[in-house]
């Protein structure tokens, strides 16, 4: 066997491996960068939804506890805010797992008071009780987002 018959296939195979490695690593690098960007964008969108929901809940709670209203006005006001609560909840519900959604839905259902239940807002301790329901919703969402965002950033 001559030297050239050995080196030609050897060089061709090494060159092919090097070229394949460069192309493969370039494709893998591009794909990995895409996945990292996708993950960052998903986390940023989740942060934005969390922020909007948190702001809504803080405002709602503040209005429940500090706005002076007569009994019938409070009930009317509170019941008028339930569609807003449902809308805001629907914006974040999909971020949670199925079991988390079940618990979240239970908490939202507790906030959907009837007129008579909302009338408790003018009884001693009534507004604090209603605020407690809103606090439970906000705390649940905060805890779930802390876990979700921790996983999204790792």
Coordinates of N, CA and C in Angstrom, one line a residue:
X1 N 0.8 -1.2 0.0 CA 0.0 0.0 0.0 C 0.9 1.2 0.0
X2 N 0.6 2.1 -0.9 CA 1.4 3.3 -1.0 C 0.9 4.4 0.0
X3 N 1.8 5.3 0.3 CA 1.4 6.4 1.2 C 0.2 7.2 0.8
X4 N 0.1 7.4 -0.5 CA -1.1 8.2 -1.0 C -2.4 7.5 -0.8
X5 N -2.4 6.2 -1.0 CA -3.7 5.5 -0.8 C -4.1 5.4 0.6
X6 N -3.2 5.6 1.6 CA -3.6 5.7 3.0 C -4.1 7.1 3.4
X7 N -3.3 8.1 2.9 CA -3.6 9.4 3.4 C -4.8 10.0 2.7
X8 N -5.1 9.7 1.5 CA -6.3 10.3 0.8 C -7.6 10.0 1.6
X9 N -7.9 8.7 1.8 CA -9.1 8.4 2.6 C -9.1 9.0 4.0
X10 N -7.9 8.9 4.6 CA -7.8 9.4 6.0 C -8.1 10.9 6.0
X11 N -7.5 11.7 5.1 CA -7.7 13.2 5.1 C -9.1 13.5 4.8
X12 N -9.7 12.7 3.8 CA -11.1 12.9 3.5 C -12.0 12.7 4.6
X13 N -11.8 11.6 5.4 CA -12.6 11.3 6.5 C -12.4 12.3 7.6
X14 N -11.2 12.7 7.9 CA -11.0 13.7 9.0 C -11.6 15.1 8.6
X15 N -11.4 15.5 7.3 CA -12.0 16.7 6.8 C -13.5 16.7 6.9
X16 N -14.1 15.5 6.5 CA -15.5 15.4 6.6 C -16.0 15.5 8.0
X17 N -15.3 14.9 8.9 CA -15.7 15.0 10.4 C -15.6 16.4 10.9
X18 N -14.6 17.1 10.5 CA -14.4 18.5 10.9 C -15.5 19.3 10.4
X19 N -15.8 19.2 9.1 CA -16.8 20.0 8.4 C -18.2 19.7 9.1
X20 N -18.4 18.4 9.3 CA -19.7 18.0 9.9 C -19.8 18.5 11.3
X21 N -18.7 18.5 12.0 CA -18.7 19.0 13.4 C -19.0 20.5 13.4
X22 N -18.4 21.2 12.5 CA -18.6 22.7 12.5 C -20.1 23.0 12.1
X23 N -20.6 22.3 11.1 CA -22.0 22.5 10.7 C -22.9 22.1 11.8
X24 N -22.7 20.9 12.4 CA -23.6 20.4 13.5 C -23.5 21.3 14.7
X25 N -22.4 21.8 15.1 CA -22.3 22.7 16.3 C -23.0 24.0 16.0
X26 N -22.8 24.5 14.7 CA -23.5 25.7 14.4 C -25.0 25.6 14.4
X27 N -25.5 24.5 13.9 CA -27.0 24.2 14.0 C -27.5 24.1 15.4
X28 N -26.7 23.3 16.2 CA -27.1 23.1 17.6 C -27.0 24.4 18.4
X29 N -26.0 25.2 18.1 CA -25.8 26.5 18.8 C -27.0 27.4 18.5
X30 N -27.4 27.4 17.2 CA -28.5 28.3 16.8 C -29.8 27.8 17.4
X31 N -30.0 26.5 17.4 CA -31.2 25.9 18.1 C -31.3 26.2 19.6
X32 N -30.1 26.1 20.2 CA -30.0 26.3 21.7 C -30.3 27.8 22.0
X33 N -29.8 28.7 21.2 CA -30.0 30.1 21.3 C -31.5 30.4 21.2
X34 N -32.1 29.8 20.2 CA -33.5 30.0 19.9 C -34.3 29.6 21.2
X35 N -34.0 28.4 21.7 CA -34.7 27.9 22.9 C -34.5 28.8 24.1
X36 N -33.3 29.3 24.3 CA -33.1 30.2 25.4 C -33.9 31.5 25.3
X37 N -33.9 32.0 24.0 CA -34.7 33.3 23.8 C -36.2 33.0 24.0
X38 N -36.6 31.9 23.5 CA -38.0 31.5 23.7 C -38.4 31.4 25.2
X39 N -37.5 30.8 26.0 CA -37.7 30.7 27.4 C -37.7 32.1 28.1
X40 N -36.8 33.0 27.7 CA -36.8 34.3 28.3 C -38.1 35.1 28.0
X41 N -38.5 35.0 26.7 CA -39.7 35.6 26.3 C -41.0 35.1 27.0
X42 N -41.0 33.8 27.2 CA -42.1 33.2 28.0 C -42.1 33.7 29.4
X43 N -40.9 33.7 30.0 CA -40.8 34.2 31.4 C -41.2 35.7 31.5
X44 N -40.8 36.5 30.5 CA -41.1 37.9 30.6 C -42.7 38.1 30.4
X45 N -43.3 37.3 29.6 CA -44.7 37.4 29.4 C -45.4 37.0 30.7
X46 N -44.9 36.0 31.3 CA -45.5 35.5 32.6 C -45.3 36.6 33.7
X47 N -44.2 37.2 33.7 CA -43.9 38.3 34.7 C -44.9 39.4 34.5
X48 N -45.2 39.8 33.2 CA -46.1 40.8 32.9 C -47.5 40.5 33.4
X49 N -48.0 39.3 33.1 CA -49.3 38.9 33.5 C -49.4 38.9 35.0
X50 N -48.4 38.4 35.7 CA -48.4 38.4 37.2 C -48.5 39.8 37.7
X51 N -47.7 40.7 37.1 CA -47.6 42.1 37.5 C -49.0 42.7 37.4
X52 N -49.7 42.5 36.3 CA -51.0 43.1 36.0 C -52.0 42.5 37.0
X53 N -52.0 41.2 37.3 CA -52.9 40.6 38.2 C -52.7 41.1 39.6
X54 N -51.4 41.2 40.0 CA -51.1 41.7 41.3 C -51.5 43.1 41.5
X55 N -51.3 44.0 40.5 CA -51.8 45.4 40.6 C -53.3 45.4 40.7
X56 N -54.0 44.6 39.9 CA -55.5 44.6 40.0 C -55.9 44.2 41.4
X57 N -55.4 43.1 41.9 CA -55.8 42.6 43.2 C -55.5 43.6 44.3
X58 N -54.4 44.3 44.3 CA -54.0 45.3 45.3 C -55.0 46.5 45.2
X59 N -55.4 46.9 44.0 CA -56.3 48.0 43.8 C -57.7 47.6 44.3
X60 N -58.1 46.4 44.0 CA -59.4 45.9 44.4 C -59.5 45.8 45.9
X61 N -58.5 45.3 46.5 CA -58.4 45.1 48.0 C -58.5 46.5 48.6
X62 N -57.7 47.4 48.1 CA -57.7 48.8 48.6 C -59.1 49.4 48.6
X63 N -59.8 49.2 47.4 CA -61.1 49.8 47.3 C -62.1 49.2 48.3
X64 N -61.9 47.9 48.5 CA -62.8 47.1 49.4 C -62.6 47.7 50.8
X65 N -61.4 47.9 51.2 CA -61.1 48.2 52.6 C -61.2 49.7 52.9
X66 N -61.0 50.6 52.0 CA -60.9 52.0 52.3 C -62.0 52.9 51.7
X67 N -62.7 52.4 50.8 CA -63.7 53.3 50.2 C -65.0 53.4 51.1
X68 N -65.3 54.6 51.5 CA -66.5 54.7 52.3 C -67.8 54.6 51.4
X69 N -68.6 53.6 51.8 CA -69.8 53.4 51.0 C -70.9 53.0 51.9
X70 N -72.1 53.3 51.6 CA -73.3 52.8 52.3 C -73.4 51.4 52.0
X71 N -74.2 50.6 52.8 CA -74.3 49.2 52.7 C -74.8 48.8 51.2
X72 N -75.8 49.4 50.7 CA -76.3 49.0 49.4 C -75.3 49.4 48.3
X73 N -74.6 50.5 48.6 CA -73.6 50.9 47.6 C -72.4 50.0 47.6
X74 N -72.0 49.5 48.8 CA -70.8 48.6 48.8 C -71.2 47.3 48.1
X75 N -72.3 46.7 48.4 CA -72.7 45.5 47.7 C -72.8 45.7 46.2
X76 N -73.4 46.8 45.8 CA -73.5 47.0 44.3 C -72.1 47.2 43.7
X77 N -71.2 47.9 44.4 CA -69.9 48.1 43.9 C -69.2 46.8 43.8
X78 N -69.2 46.0 44.9 CA -68.5 44.7 44.9 C -68.9 43.8 43.8
X79 N -70.2 43.7 43.7 CA -70.8 42.8 42.7 C -70.4 43.3 41.3
X80 N -70.3 44.6 41.1 CA -69.9 45.1 39.8 C -68.4 44.8 39.4
X81 N -67.6 44.5 40.4 CA -66.2 44.2 40.2 C -65.9 42.7 39.9
X82 N -66.9 41.9 40.2 CA -66.7 40.4 39.9 C -66.3 40.1 38.5
X83 N -67.0 40.7 37.5 CA -66.6 40.5 36.1 C -65.1 40.9 35.8
X84 N -64.7 42.0 36.5 CA -63.3 42.4 36.3 C -62.4 41.3 36.9
X85 N -62.7 40.8 38.1 CA -61.9 39.8 38.8 C -61.9 38.5 37.9
X86 N -63.0 38.1 37.3 CA -63.0 37.0 36.4 C -62.2 37.2 35.2
X87 N -62.2 38.4 34.6 CA -61.4 38.7 33.4 C -59.9 38.6 33.8
X88 N -59.5 39.2 34.9 CA -58.1 39.2 35.3 C -57.7 37.8 35.6
X89 N -58.5 37.0 36.3 CA -58.2 35.6 36.6 C -58.0 34.8 35.3
X90 N -58.8 35.1 34.3 CA -58.7 34.3 33.1 C -57.4 34.6 32.3
X91 N -56.8 35.7 32.6 CA -55.6 36.1 31.9 C -54.4 35.3 32.5
X92 N -54.5 34.8 33.7 CA -53.3 34.1 34.3 C -53.6 32.6 34.5
X93 N -54.9 32.2 34.4 CA -55.2 30.8 34.7 C -54.4 29.8 33.9
X94 N -54.2 30.1 32.7 CA -53.5 29.1 31.8 C -52.0 28.9 32.2
X95 N -51.5 29.8 33.0 CA -50.1 29.7 33.5 C -50.0 28.6 34.5
X96 N -51.1 28.2 35.2 CA -51.0 27.2 36.2 C -51.3 25.8 35.7
X97 N -50.8 24.8 36.5 CA -51.0 23.4 36.1 C -52.5 23.1 36.4
X98 N -53.0 22.0 36.0 CA -54.4 21.6 36.2 C -54.8 21.6 37.6
X99 N -54.0 21.1 38.5 CA -54.3 21.0 39.9 C -54.3 22.4 40.5
X100 N -53.3 23.3 40.1 CA -53.2 24.6 40.6 C -54.5 25.4 40.1
X101 N -54.9 25.2 38.9 CA -56.1 25.9 38.3 C -57.3 25.5 39.2
X102 N -57.4 24.2 39.6 CA -58.5 23.8 40.4 C -58.6 24.6 41.7
X103 N -57.5 24.8 42.4 CA -57.4 25.5 43.6 C -57.7 27.0 43.4
X104 N -57.1 27.5 42.3 CA -57.3 28.9 41.9 C -58.8 29.2 41.7
X105 N -59.4 28.3 40.9 CA -60.9 28.4 40.6 C -61.7 28.4 41.9
X106 N -61.3 27.6 42.9 CA -62.0 27.5 44.1 C -61.9 28.9 44.9
X107 N -60.7 29.5 44.8 CA -60.6 30.8 45.5 C -61.4 31.9 44.8
X108 N -61.4 31.8 43.5 CA -62.2 32.8 42.7 C -63.6 32.6 43.0
X109 N -64.1 31.4 43.1 CA -65.5 31.1 43.4 C -65.9 31.7 44.8
X110 N -65.0 31.6 45.7 CA -65.2 32.2 47.1 C -65.4 33.7 47.0
X111 N -64.8 34.3 46.1 CA -64.9 35.8 45.9 C -66.2 36.2 45.3
X112 N -66.9 35.3 44.6 CA -68.1 35.6 43.9 C -69.3 35.5 44.9
X113 N -69.4 36.6 45.6 CA -70.4 36.7 46.7 C -71.7 37.0 46.1
X114 N -72.8 36.5 46.8 CA -74.1 36.9 46.5 C -74.3 38.3 47.0
X115 N -75.4 38.9 46.7 CA -75.8 40.3 47.2 C -75.8 40.3 48.7
X116 N -76.4 39.3 49.3 CA -76.5 39.2 50.8 C -75.1 39.0 51.4
X117 N -74.3 38.2 50.7 CA -72.9 38.0 51.3 C -72.1 39.3 51.1
X118 N -72.3 40.0 50.0 CA -71.6 41.3 49.8 C -72.0 42.3 50.8
X119 N -73.3 42.2 51.3 CA -73.8 43.2 52.3 C -73.0 43.1 53.5
X120 N -72.3 42.0 53.8 CA -71.5 41.9 55.0 C -70.3 42.9 55.0
X121 N -70.1 43.5 53.8 CA -69.1 44.6 53.8 C -69.3 45.7 54.6
X122 N -70.5 45.9 55.1 CA -70.8 47.0 56.0 C -71.1 46.6 57.4
X123 N -70.9 45.3 57.7 CA -71.0 44.8 59.1 C -69.6 44.9 59.7
X124 N -69.6 44.9 61.1 CA -68.2 45.0 61.7 C -67.4 43.8 61.3
X125 N -66.2 44.1 60.8 CA -65.3 43.0 60.3 C -65.6 42.4 58.9
X126 N -66.7 42.9 58.3 CA -67.1 42.3 57.1 C -66.2 42.6 55.9
X127 N -65.7 43.9 55.9 CA -64.8 44.2 54.8 C -63.5 43.5 54.9
X128 N -63.0 43.3 56.2 CA -61.8 42.6 56.4 C -61.9 41.1 56.0
X129 N -63.1 40.6 56.2 CA -63.4 39.2 55.8 C -63.3 39.1 54.3
X130 N -63.9 40.0 53.6 CA -63.9 40.0 52.2 C -62.5 40.3 51.7
X131 N -61.8 41.2 52.3 CA -60.4 41.4 51.9 C -59.5 40.2 52.1
X132 N -59.8 39.4 53.2 CA -59.1 38.1 53.4 C -59.3 37.2 52.2
X133 N -60.5 37.1 51.6 CA -60.7 36.3 50.5 C -59.8 36.8 49.3
X134 N -59.8 38.1 49.1 CA -58.9 38.7 48.0 C -57.5 38.4 48.3
X135 N -57.1 38.5 49.6 CA -55.7 38.3 50.0 C -55.3 36.8 49.7
X136 N -56.2 35.9 49.9 CA -55.9 34.5 49.7 C -55.7 34.2 48.2
X137 N -56.5 34.9 47.3 CA -56.3 34.8 45.9 C -54.9 35.3 45.5
X138 N -54.6 36.5 46.0 CA -53.4 37.2 45.6 C -52.2 36.4 46.1
X139 N -52.3 35.9 47.3 CA -51.1 35.1 47.9 C -51.0 33.8 47.1
X140 N -52.1 33.1 46.7 CA -52.0 31.9 45.9 C -51.3 32.2 44.6
X141 N -51.7 33.2 43.9 CA -51.1 33.6 42.6 C -49.6 33.9 42.8
X142 N -49.3 34.7 43.8 CA -47.9 35.0 44.0 C -47.1 33.8 44.3
X143 N -47.5 32.9 45.1 CA -46.8 31.6 45.4 C -46.6 30.8 44.1
X144 N -47.6 30.7 43.3 CA -47.5 29.9 42.1 C -46.6 30.5 41.1
X145 N -46.7 31.8 41.0 CA -45.7 32.5 40.0 C -44.3 32.4 40.5
X146 N -44.1 32.5 41.8 CA -42.7 32.3 42.4 C -42.1 31.0 41.9
X147 N -42.9 29.9 42.0 CA -42.4 28.6 41.6 C -42.2 28.6 40.1
X148 N -43.2 29.1 39.3 CA -43.1 29.0 37.9 C -42.0 29.8 37.3
X149 N -41.8 31.0 37.9 CA -40.7 31.9 37.4 C -39.3 31.4 37.8
X150 N -39.2 30.8 39.0 CA -38.0 30.2 39.4 C -37.6 29.1 38.4
X151 N -38.6 28.2 38.0 CA -38.3 27.2 37.1 C -38.0 27.7 35.7
X152 N -38.6 28.8 35.3 CA -38.4 29.4 34.0 C -37.0 30.0 33.9
X153 N -36.5 30.5 35.0 CA -35.2 31.2 35.0 C -34.0 30.2 35.2
X154 N -34.3 29.0 35.6 CA -33.2 28.0 35.8 C -33.0 27.1 34.6

